[in-house]
Steps between C-alpha positions, in 0.01 A plus 500: 500500500302182437438465875335841522311452173319212665441681828139518613317831516486455875879501514524800268252687720700406808805663342303819435354500852850460641616802301195701601550425869860619485407814307228594748733450795788694343331783312715778642830326428393414144400862440824636646707274277295607196537866596877475532533351152240716323480826693123484553336607829382225732132574439552458125688177564210376711255580219699396196722224636312322778129567452483397133716194569269389780198555274659291225580215738150512651344486153716206393414308816128568463448479122816380330421128512164525325659684207768234453273200533400332170233716341213332317412643161213444260560231239285639218206369300667215313716394796209495746603156625848626594621660824743789443725670752809716536774392738755750635850355529798698637725644229807381691748770602393864489762770455416844638695821453372768736586865575612681812203724581315240711780271622275281717182478294683465169656179635195357673255585220642249247613266778159434651319447170776292338533262793127470554471394136759227566806660340855569603626859483824676410469869575751763394470805722622846412860579581355795694305267732752219548550567870135461602456195277739304720279555803185419306670191357560367851129539575415296192752226577377467856137474386587232243689302760216535750251330266741234378543645151832493314703797626651554154157541344554877499827657390575872533755633253680832531706677238480731203362463147714191434327317785158584357604385153630173643167441671299566182720281280585241764209263459215635714153412375343844526630851570327780689670836450408815690695810404564756232378475141855510363624208709172318432577503129843349570344226714248420228775483239710264714200277575417471129805282439361226726130580441459560873164666574532841664273720710601866465384753759669820390472872554192705566378857485154461640227754439295617798180664371292732720164602353319820590249311711763324711480548875761758601342572836730500800792484259716702736455251785784282372683307633220251550519128550476290184345232719235749611426580136440133426274458803282790380353282228182706475687818411691593190876485560640848540690574181777725631635288789495193276676691223772613738568146609501388138764761421725496805478152653849348512623832361327426171714192434211276394446333164126552542534842660284787379708739289248699294212664684226610261255733673189648338496879466222589752684332790856549375592797721350345815685174436831676436469723807425201722786293357750785534388568855577146604817461293651801679454322832651166402802407710800353323809330631654162585232235545641378830598835646402645835176655370230349278510601133252491214755467218827318530798482269541396138666161469662464158829689453438804284120474515457825694712679240291347220178623661651846545603512135151400379339773713754765395445415136123522541531841668719622216222392262232692689398286798463663841618365836254581780691320775827309515689463175849464643752261648518495880836495677499294818769434755449127450633531146200319355329573169200723560272679257232725644132405455402703197177628346526602134238666276489636144647174370414412139514167313793636299725497809724206580372483857155420357624190316787365710460320829621733775508247784531776753292733725360719221129576468419624148151658492334570166165662424239337270164623373282192447506122527617450142801722556581318825505168318709643215757646739515185710558280194758738355783304658724208404418327830176340616531338842247633752248784517249662731175691437313713754138607457190509718331310219637149506347441156691798359824386662459152354417640156828692506690204645388266222654732242841520667788305348618343823524159656329613821252767607394597852169684529491774766815363656865437423675167429232294674523251214822377660348454843236279337737209451252305290564754223786476251777762501653630180473751220485570130722680249849566643384396846541138389278199449366188668410515868615401843279485809137399506346191350662567163845547651472190717390283210770661287754320721358171376472311173130472414447145380183408311356157586201328340359160595178298468226624728325161501770248401273204576226638277633717220842532338633635173444240229612594151219408257597255223455776243782699661740214567796478267462460211199733523175412328362674196239677712749620764494863394118547486479309830733751673315791343175356630647472850607864489152616396332275757699646792567857390213597269343833586143372473307184579457447127880501454540256788242259361648526150840407638350208691333372183831518313675302774229230492509486122876452501466219754243331279714541189278759333756770558751306296269491199409866540867589507560308178209670324633845590844412372352398162 
């Protein structure tokens, strides 16, 4: 641990470059392994597993060092002769508990940042992604060995809740937990006994707001390339294709997936018709089958049944299924729930408040911007959000009022592709942040340092009046100093200066005595 703590940034970058080279040369194999353990199609694995990991590594290589270098700060009016800075020292050993839905990225996300910051890492993977973690662990060990780093710097732990509890209470210096709100509370409670700081990235139920002036043109042309959308920087992102990816990517098993689609009344019918038209054509089946699929299988045991129960309950309460809404039997025996579009959902329904974590697109009508904001904030979660409008000013006005840790304007989840930005939420979506500058620095202890700016010329010298035992004029002298430096007018400053001079000359002592009489 101490060896890596003292490693140069050049060596840390070499480790990241070694990882990046392997990832680029083995993209297909990495995606296939992730698909086997999570059920997601290869294209979703390429997006969510490999692309974002490469972006994170590229950002750390390019910008990470400058954000961990000592940062100079202002020293203030009275301390003008001092030089102030913040130093970022590794916390030590980071413990990470990560879920199953992105088996590759969920390992490499904390790994790359923690090691670049100079830490060791113990990572507890989900029991539902233990198989793939062994392959990914060998990649990590080989990269560490290739750059001459300690091979035991990263430890991957498998097991159930007991293994996670042992990690939290076992002496790590900081914990990053990604998972459900219920388990997050248990992690926080366990960490409280040792006062171990915790980052909680919990559930989400993101609102996706489509205003009446959003661009719905060519909505039926889906599927379209997300890459093409990003290249068309001069055009507003098409709301419907982006919404469909937000709902159905990785079969909806995303913490920052869009789950509540709020569409303004004038464009509601067009949006629904376009979404239903595409949802009917989505292909579902095993991710690595003989034909390409758009939606794969559900991973967690019982999750497909849970999604089915939430939808059935909503229908019983008045919601309407326009497409899907049922379990899908497949000869492979996997867990499949059909891509579903649901309307007539109200905030009183459980499906409105609980995280579905499945391929269900709930579309709700709103009348004006105020109602959109009210509906979006009527939720215990607050992770991500998206707002679509031709008017970027209007979209930003709505976005600023949303109770969420992240907002994408005229796009979906782009805040995560911008790796300089922090990732995290509010309310029951957790607190603190990973990723970005804030997340990287959060893996360090910020140490305040202050020293003489001109040690050969000016240093702190306690005036005789303030040396123990203090002089009779010590108090008016300090008051004069305060007025001299912080007075709100030149008159106040000069008055303070006069008091300081008077105290030096002994007049302040007499004045103090007169006042006391």
